[in-house]
Each structure stands twice: as structure tokens, then as C-alpha cells.
DNA sequence: CTGGATCCTTCACGATACTG
DNA sequence: CAGTATCGTGAAGGATCCAG
């Protein structure tokens, strides 16, 4: 996403940009989370992740697969069965994500409080 | 990720959702990063973060401020001078973000490789 | 210099219907 | 059940001009 003429920070084209791209994807984190406990079928994820549409889930899963974070296994059955699973690479990403959720548990209330304080001004 | 015991829906309203919202914001992470080394002026950030528009930066900074992650200090000068700085709360978020950038440094190449492999199909 | 207000374009996303 | 295709809407985001 970027060629920048910026300075020394991480914005130029350092690899961190990549992580941001992956994480910034609206449904990626949630989907990864849905896969964190083992293989899941498309329909299972659909239920597990409330609020995501079939289209977005498919799209997100394909992207994760293309990035080598998940695998897609289709079983030739009727009815068709497709399972997604984290790759080893994908699993390595779960640790940073867990850090994030831990942060949210620790400081989420503070953020909400700040938000309300500024809204009620 | 504490709660997500069994058949729980991750998305429902667990605190992690908040972190996802903050992080998912396209420019938030980059902006936080720009502030991680100390107070920065609006214009400085604009240069530091290549590719961001003035509008988006303002908008992102306001949201960070509302969330209690940054402070805005305006000095009554001519020309006007406004500095943004991470709050203590904001600084706590930097650790998870650093985890992410570390991940990117470690595994970014793998992701790119996977991406190219799948694109070249 | 900072940042608000418009305008305008693009696209992300959901809903729906259809294929295998 | 899994995935694709199409369409429509609303939001995101850039460019530009204006104000303090």
C-alpha cells in the first residue's frame, strides 16, 4: 500500500505496514479468532461470528488463505463440506491478537469512560 | 479472550470488540505510532505519515482524543500551534501494537511469499 | 498552521438469487 | 452446504475552499 517519502518512522514501507493491512481488515481478526480453537466449517464460522455476511466471510477466508494464514480443505461430499484451519503461520499471529484482547479487557472500561466523558461535554 | 468459553459468539459484546474497533481504524495504528516518540504537531504527523490526508488525520486524532488515548494541546499563538501526545492509556496500547510490528518483521516475508505463490496460479 | 465544511467519487458491504 | 454474481446503498476518503 504504500510508497512513502516519509521519514524514519514505520510508515515508509517497513513490514509493519503489512501487519496493519491484515489487522485492519474489518473481519480478519474476528475470523482468525473463530479459527483459533481448531478447524471450523464455513457455516460454523458464520454462526460463531455474529453479524458477518456469507459474502464477507468467504472473502475474508480467501484472503487469509492467500496470505498463508489459513488452509482450506474441501471434502467431496454431498452436502459439500469445507473446513478452514489456521496454519502454523496463522497461529503465530494469534499471540499479538491475544495481546490486543487482553489490552481491551484491562483498559476497555477506561476507553469507554473517556468516550462518554467527551461525548457528554 | 477470557470469555469465549465454548459456543459463545465472539462478536456479541465482549471487550475485545473494542480493541478491534480501535485497531481496525485504518489510520489509528499508524497515527499512534507517529505519536509514540513524543508530542507531535498536526503538520509533523502529516509529513510523518505519508499518504494520509489532512482530513483523515484530523478525524483520527479526534477519535484518539475522545477515546482517551491522546491529548490535544492548542497554544494560542500566531501561527497556531497544536500538539498531540499519547496519554498513559494510549501508551499502554503501544505494547500490543509493537507485538504486531514485531510479528510483521518476523513473518512478513512469509506472508508475502504465500501471497505471491497464490497469485501466480 | 490547524481544522471545519462541501462536494464528489469510489468501494465496501449487505441482500438476494442462482450454481454445483 | 459452499460459493458466485448482481445490484443498490451508504459510508469512507480525497480535493478544495473557507475561517480563526
Coordinates of N, CA, C and O in Angstrom, one line a residue, chain A:
Chain A
X1 N 0.8 -1.2 0.0 CA 0.0 0.0 0.0 C 0.8 1.2 0.0 O 0.6 2.2 0.1
X2 N 2.0 1.1 0.2 CA 2.5 2.4 0.2 C 3.9 2.6 -0.2 O 4.7 2.0 0.4
X3 N 4.1 3.5 -1.0 CA 5.5 4.0 -1.1 C 5.4 5.4 -0.5 O 4.6 6.2 -1.0
X4 N 6.1 5.6 0.5 CA 6.0 6.9 1.2 C 7.4 7.6 1.1 O 8.4 6.9 1.1
X5 N 7.3 8.9 1.1 CA 8.6 9.6 1.1 C 8.8 10.1 2.5 O 9.5 11.1 2.7
X6 N 8.2 9.4 3.5 CA 8.3 9.9 4.8 C 9.6 9.7 5.5 O 10.6 9.3 4.8
X7 N 9.7 10.0 6.7 CA 10.9 10.0 7.4 C 11.3 8.6 8.0 O 11.4 7.6 7.3
X8 N 11.5 8.6 9.3 CA 12.2 7.4 9.8 C 11.2 6.5 10.6 O 11.6 5.4 11.0
X9 N 10.0 6.9 10.7 CA 9.1 6.1 11.5 C 8.8 4.9 10.7 O 9.5 4.5 9.8
X10 N 7.7 4.2 11.0 CA 7.5 2.9 10.4 C 6.7 3.0 9.2 O 6.3 2.0 8.6
X11 N 6.4 4.2 8.7 CA 5.5 4.4 7.7 C 6.0 4.2 6.3 O 5.3 3.9 5.4
X12 N 7.3 4.3 6.2 CA 7.9 4.2 4.8 C 7.4 3.0 4.1 O 6.4 3.1 3.4
X13 N 8.0 1.9 4.3 CA 7.5 0.7 3.8 C 8.0 -0.5 4.6 O 8.3 -1.5 4.1
X14 N 8.1 -0.3 5.8 CA 8.6 -1.3 6.7 C 7.5 -2.3 6.8 O 6.3 -2.1 6.5
X15 N 7.9 -3.5 7.2 CA 7.0 -4.7 7.2 C 5.8 -4.5 8.1 O 4.7 -5.1 7.9
X16 N 5.9 -3.6 9.1 CA 4.8 -3.4 10.0 C 3.5 -3.0 9.2 O 2.4 -3.3 9.6
X17 N 3.7 -2.4 8.1 CA 2.6 -1.9 7.3 C 1.8 -3.1 6.9 O 0.6 -3.0 6.8
X18 N 2.4 -4.2 6.7 CA 1.7 -5.4 6.3 C 0.8 -5.9 7.4 O -0.4 -6.2 7.2
X19 N 1.3 -5.9 8.6 CA 0.5 -6.4 9.8 C -0.7 -5.5 9.9 O -1.8 -5.9 10.2
X20 N -0.5 -4.2 9.7 CA -1.6 -3.2 9.8 C -2.6 -3.6 8.7 O -3.8 -3.5 9.0
X21 N -2.2 -3.9 7.5 CA -3.1 -4.2 6.5 C -4.0 -5.4 6.9 O -5.2 -5.4 6.7
X22 N -3.3 -6.4 7.4 CA -4.0 -7.6 7.7 C -5.0 -7.4 8.8 O -6.2 -7.8 8.8
X23 N -4.5 -6.7 9.9 CA -5.3 -6.5 11.0 C -6.4 -5.5 10.8 O -7.5 -5.6 11.3
X24 N -6.2 -4.5 9.9 CA -7.1 -3.5 9.6 C -8.4 -4.1 8.9 O -9.4 -3.5 8.9
X25 N -8.2 -5.2 8.2 CA -9.3 -5.8 7.5 C -10.4 -6.1 8.5 O -10.2 -6.8 9.5
X26 N -11.5 -5.5 8.2 CA -12.6 -5.5 9.2 C -12.9 -6.8 9.9 O -13.1 -6.8 11.1
X27 N -12.9 -7.9 9.1 CA -13.4 -9.1 9.7 C -12.3 -10.1 10.0 O -12.5 -11.2 10.5
X28 N -11.1 -9.8 9.6 CA -10.0 -10.7 9.7 C -9.7 -11.2 11.1 O -9.6 -12.4 11.4
X29 N -9.6 -10.2 12.0 CA -9.3 -10.6 13.4 C -10.3 -11.5 14.0 O -10.0 -12.5 14.6
X30 N -11.6 -11.1 13.8 CA -12.7 -11.9 14.3 C -12.7 -13.3 13.7 O -12.9 -14.3 14.4
X31 N -12.4 -13.4 12.4 CA -12.4 -14.7 11.8 C -11.2 -15.6 12.3 O -11.4 -16.7 12.5
X32 N -10.1 -14.9 12.4 CA -8.9 -15.7 12.9 C -9.3 -16.2 14.3 O -9.0 -17.3 14.7
X33 N -10.0 -15.4 15.1 CA -10.4 -15.8 16.4 C -11.3 -17.0 16.3 O -11.2 -17.9 17.1
X34 N -12.2 -17.0 15.4 CA -13.1 -18.1 15.2 C -12.4 -19.4 14.9 O -12.9 -20.5 15.2
X35 N -11.2 -19.2 14.3 CA -10.4 -20.4 13.9 C -9.4 -20.8 15.0 O -8.8 -21.9 14.9
X36 N -9.3 -20.0 16.0 CA -8.2 -20.2 16.9 C -8.3 -21.5 17.8 O -7.3 -22.0 18.3
X37 N -9.5 -22.1 17.8 CA -9.7 -23.3 18.6 C -9.7 -24.5 17.8 O -10.1 -25.6 18.3
X38 N -9.4 -24.4 16.5 CA -9.4 -25.6 15.7 C -10.2 -25.4 14.4 O -10.7 -24.3 14.2
X39 N -10.2 -26.4 13.6 CA -10.8 -26.3 12.3 C -12.3 -26.0 12.4 O -13.0 -26.4 13.3
X40 N -12.7 -25.2 11.5 CA -14.2 -24.8 11.5 C -14.7 -24.8 10.1 O -14.0 -24.4 9.2
X41 N -15.9 -25.1 10.0 CA -16.6 -25.1 8.7 C -17.1 -23.7 8.4 O -17.3 -22.9 9.3
X42 N -17.4 -23.5 7.2 CA -17.9 -22.2 6.7 C -19.1 -21.8 7.5 O -19.2 -20.7 8.1
X43 N -20.1 -22.7 7.6 CA -21.3 -22.4 8.3 C -21.1 -22.2 9.8 O -21.8 -21.3 10.4
X44 N -20.2 -22.9 10.3 CA -19.9 -22.8 11.7 C -19.4 -21.4 12.0 O -19.8 -20.7 13.0
X45 N -18.5 -21.0 11.2 CA -18.0 -19.6 11.4 C -19.0 -18.6 11.2 O -19.0 -17.6 12.0
X46 N -19.9 -18.8 10.3 CA -21.0 -17.9 10.1 C -21.8 -17.7 11.4 O -22.2 -16.6 11.7
X47 N -22.1 -18.8 12.1 CA -22.8 -18.7 13.3 C -22.0 -18.1 14.4 O -22.4 -17.3 15.2
X48 N -20.7 -18.5 14.4 CA -19.8 -18.2 15.5 C -19.6 -16.6 15.5 O -19.6 -16.0 16.5
X49 N -19.4 -16.1 14.3 CA -19.2 -14.7 14.1 C -20.5 -14.0 13.9 O -20.9 -14.0 12.7
X50 N -21.1 -13.6 14.8 CA -22.4 -12.9 14.6 C -22.2 -11.6 13.8 O -21.2 -10.9 14.0
X51 N -23.1 -11.4 12.9 CA -23.0 -10.1 12.2 C -22.3 -10.1 10.9 O -22.3 -9.1 10.1
X52 N -21.6 -11.2 10.6 CA -20.9 -11.2 9.3 C -21.7 -11.9 8.2 O -22.5 -12.8 8.5
X53 N -21.6 -11.3 7.0 CA -22.4 -11.9 5.9 C -21.6 -13.1 5.3 O -20.4 -13.1 5.4
X54 N -22.3 -13.9 4.6 CA -21.7 -15.0 3.9 C -20.6 -14.5 3.0 O -19.5 -15.1 2.9
X55 N -21.0 -13.5 2.3 CA -20.1 -12.9 1.3 C -18.8 -12.5 1.9 O -17.7 -12.8 1.4
X56 N -18.9 -11.7 3.0 CA -17.7 -11.2 3.7 C -16.9 -12.3 4.3 O -15.7 -12.3 4.2
X57 N -17.5 -13.3 4.8 CA -16.8 -14.4 5.4 C -16.0 -15.1 4.3 O -14.8 -15.4 4.5
X58 N -16.6 -15.4 3.2 CA -15.9 -16.1 2.1 C -14.7 -15.3 1.7 O -13.6 -15.8 1.5
X59 N -15.0 -14.0 1.5 CA -13.9 -13.1 1.1 C -12.8 -13.0 2.1 O -11.6 -13.1 1.7
X60 N -13.1 -12.9 3.3 CA -12.1 -12.9 4.4 C -11.3 -14.1 4.4 O -10.1 -14.1 4.5
X61 N -12.0 -15.2 4.4 CA -11.3 -16.5 4.4 C -10.4 -16.7 3.2 O -9.3 -17.3 3.4
X62 N -10.8 -16.3 2.1 CA -9.9 -16.4 0.9 C -8.7 -15.6 1.1 O -7.6 -16.0 0.8
X63 N -8.8 -14.4 1.6 CA -7.7 -13.6 1.8 C -6.7 -14.2 2.9 O -5.5 -14.2 2.7
X64 N -7.3 -14.7 3.9 CA -6.4 -15.3 4.9 C -5.7 -16.5 4.3 O -4.5 -16.7 4.6
X65 N -6.4 -17.2 3.4 CA -5.8 -18.4 2.8 C -4.6 -17.9 1.9 O -3.5 -18.5 1.9
X66 N -4.9 -16.9 1.1 CA -3.9 -16.3 0.2 C -2.7 -15.8 1.0 O -1.6 -15.9 0.5
X67 N -2.9 -15.4 2.2 CA -1.8 -14.8 3.0 C -1.1 -16.0 3.7 O -0.2 -15.7 4.5
X68 N -1.5 -17.2 3.5 CA -0.9 -18.3 4.2 C -1.2 -18.4 5.7 O -0.5 -19.1 6.4
X69 N -2.3 -17.8 6.1 CA -2.6 -17.8 7.5 C -3.6 -18.9 7.8 O -3.8 -19.3 8.9
X70 N -4.3 -19.4 6.8 CA -5.3 -20.4 7.0 C -5.3 -21.4 5.8 O -4.7 -21.0 4.7
X71 N -5.8 -22.6 6.0 CA -5.9 -23.5 4.9 C -7.3 -23.8 4.6 O -8.2 -23.7 5.6
X72 N -7.6 -24.2 3.4 CA -9.0 -24.5 3.1 C -9.0 -25.9 2.6 O -8.2 -26.3 1.7
X73 N -9.8 -26.7 3.2 CA -9.9 -28.1 2.8 C -11.4 -28.5 2.4 O -12.3 -28.4 3.2
X74 N -11.5 -28.8 1.1 CA -12.9 -29.1 0.7 C -13.0 -30.7 0.5 O -12.2 -31.3 -0.1
X75 N -14.0 -31.2 1.1 CA -14.3 -32.6 1.0 C -15.4 -32.9 0.0 O -16.4 -32.2 0.1
X76 N -15.1 -33.8 -0.9 CA -16.1 -34.0 -2.0 C -17.2 -34.9 -1.4 O -17.2 -36.1 -1.5
X77 N -18.1 -34.2 -0.8 CA -19.3 -34.9 -0.2 C -20.5 -34.2 -0.7 O -20.5 -33.2 -1.3
X78 N -21.6 -34.9 -0.4 CA -22.9 -34.2 -0.6 C -23.7 -34.4 0.7 O -24.0 -35.5 1.1
X79 N -23.9 -33.3 1.4 CA -23.6 -31.9 1.0 C -22.2 -31.6 1.2 O -21.5 -32.2 2.0
X80 N -21.7 -30.7 0.5 CA -20.3 -30.3 0.5 C -19.9 -29.9 1.9 O -20.6 -29.4 2.7
X81 N -18.6 -30.2 2.1 CA -18.0 -29.8 3.4 C -16.7 -29.2 3.2 O -15.8 -29.7 2.5
X82 N -16.5 -28.0 3.8 CA -15.3 -27.3 3.6 C -14.8 -26.8 5.0 O -15.6 -26.3 5.8
X83 N -13.6 -27.2 5.3 CA -13.1 -26.8 6.6 C -11.9 -25.8 6.5 O -11.0 -26.0 5.6
X84 N -11.9 -24.9 7.3 CA -10.8 -23.9 7.4 C -10.0 -24.2 8.7 O -10.6 -24.5 9.7
X85 N -8.7 -24.0 8.6 CA -7.9 -24.2 9.8 C -6.7 -23.2 9.7 O -6.2 -22.9 8.7
X86 N -6.3 -22.8 10.9 CA -5.1 -21.9 11.0 C -3.9 -22.7 10.5 O -3.7 -23.9 10.9
X87 N -3.0 -22.1 9.8 CA -1.7 -22.6 9.5 C -0.8 -22.3 10.7 O -1.2 -21.6 11.6
X88 N 0.4 -22.9 10.7 CA 1.4 -22.5 11.7 C 1.6 -21.0 11.7 O 1.7 -20.4 12.8
X89 N 1.7 -20.5 10.5 CA 1.9 -19.1 10.4 C 0.8 -18.3 11.0 O 0.9 -17.3 11.7
X90 N -0.4 -18.8 10.7 CA -1.6 -18.1 11.2 C -1.6 -18.1 12.8 O -2.0 -17.2 13.4
X91 N -1.2 -19.3 13.3 CA -1.2 -19.4 14.8 C -0.2 -18.4 15.4 O -0.4 -17.9 16.5
X92 N 0.9 -18.1 14.7 CA 1.8 -17.1 15.3 C 1.2 -15.7 15.4 O 1.6 -14.9 16.2
X93 N 0.2 -15.5 14.5 CA -0.4 -14.2 14.6 C -1.4 -14.1 15.8 O -1.8 -13.0 16.2
X94 N -1.8 -15.2 16.3 CA -2.8 -15.2 17.4 C -2.2 -14.5 18.6 O -2.9 -14.0 19.4
X95 N -0.9 -14.6 18.8 CA -0.3 -14.1 20.1 C -0.5 -12.6 20.1 O -1.0 -12.0 21.1
X96 N -0.1 -11.9 19.1 CA -0.3 -10.4 19.1 C -1.8 -10.1 19.2 O -2.2 -9.1 19.9
X97 N -2.7 -10.9 18.6 CA -4.1 -10.6 18.7 C -4.6 -10.8 20.2 O -5.4 -10.1 20.7
X98 N -4.0 -11.8 20.8 CA -4.4 -12.1 22.2 C -3.9 -10.9 23.1 O -4.6 -10.5 24.0
X99 N -2.8 -10.4 22.7 CA -2.3 -9.2 23.5 C -3.3 -8.0 23.3 O -3.6 -7.3 24.3
X100 N -3.9 -7.9 22.2 CA -4.9 -6.9 21.9 C -6.1 -7.1 22.8 O -6.7 -6.2 23.3
X101 N -6.6 -8.3 22.8 CA -7.8 -8.6 23.5 C -7.5 -8.4 25.0 O -8.4 -8.0 25.8
X102 N -6.3 -8.8 25.4 CA -6.0 -8.6 26.8 C -6.0 -7.1 27.2 O -6.5 -6.7 28.2
X103 N -5.4 -6.4 26.3 CA -5.5 -4.9 26.5 C -6.9 -4.4 26.6 O -7.2 -3.6 27.5
X104 N -7.7 -4.9 25.8 CA -9.1 -4.5 25.8 C -9.8 -4.8 27.1 O -10.6 -4.1 27.7
X105 N -9.4 -6.0 27.7 CA -10.0 -6.4 28.9 C -9.5 -5.5 30.1 O -10.3 -5.2 31.0
X106 N -8.2 -5.1 30.0 CA -7.7 -4.3 31.0 C -8.1 -2.9 31.0 O -8.5 -2.3 32.0
X107 N -8.1 -2.3 29.7 CA -8.3 -0.9 29.6 C -9.6 -0.5 28.9 O -9.9 0.7 28.7
X108 N -10.4 -1.5 28.5 CA -11.6 -1.1 27.7 C -12.5 -0.2 28.5 O -13.0 0.8 27.9
X109 N -12.6 -0.4 29.8 CA -13.5 0.4 30.6 C -13.0 1.9 30.5 O -13.8 2.8 30.5
X110 N -11.7 2.0 30.6 CA -11.2 3.4 30.6 C -11.5 4.1 29.3 O -11.8 5.3 29.3
X111 N -11.4 3.4 28.2 CA -11.7 4.0 26.9 C -13.2 4.4 26.8 O -13.5 5.5 26.4
X112 N -14.0 3.5 27.3 CA -15.5 3.8 27.3 C -15.8 5.0 28.2 O -16.5 5.9 27.8
X113 N -15.1 5.0 29.3 CA -15.3 6.2 30.2 C -14.9 7.5 29.6 O -15.6 8.5 29.6
X114 N -13.7 7.4 28.9 CA -13.2 8.6 28.3 C -14.2 9.1 27.2 O -14.5 10.3 27.0
X115 N -14.7 8.1 26.5 CA -15.6 8.4 25.4 C -16.8 9.0 25.9 O -17.3 10.0 25.3
X116 N -17.4 8.5 26.9 CA -18.6 9.1 27.5 C -18.4 10.5 28.0 O -19.2 11.3 27.9
X117 N -17.2 10.6 28.7 CA -16.9 11.9 29.2 C -16.8 13.0 28.1 O -17.3 14.1 28.3
X118 N -16.2 12.6 27.0 CA -16.1 13.6 26.0 C -17.4 13.8 25.2 O -17.6 14.9 24.7
X119 N -18.2 12.8 25.2 CA -19.5 13.0 24.5 C -20.4 13.8 25.3 O -21.2 14.6 24.7
X120 N -20.3 13.7 26.6 CA -21.2 14.4 27.5 C -20.7 15.8 27.8 O -21.0 16.4 28.8
X121 N -20.1 16.4 26.8 CA -19.5 17.7 27.1 C -20.3 18.9 26.7 O -21.5 18.8 26.5

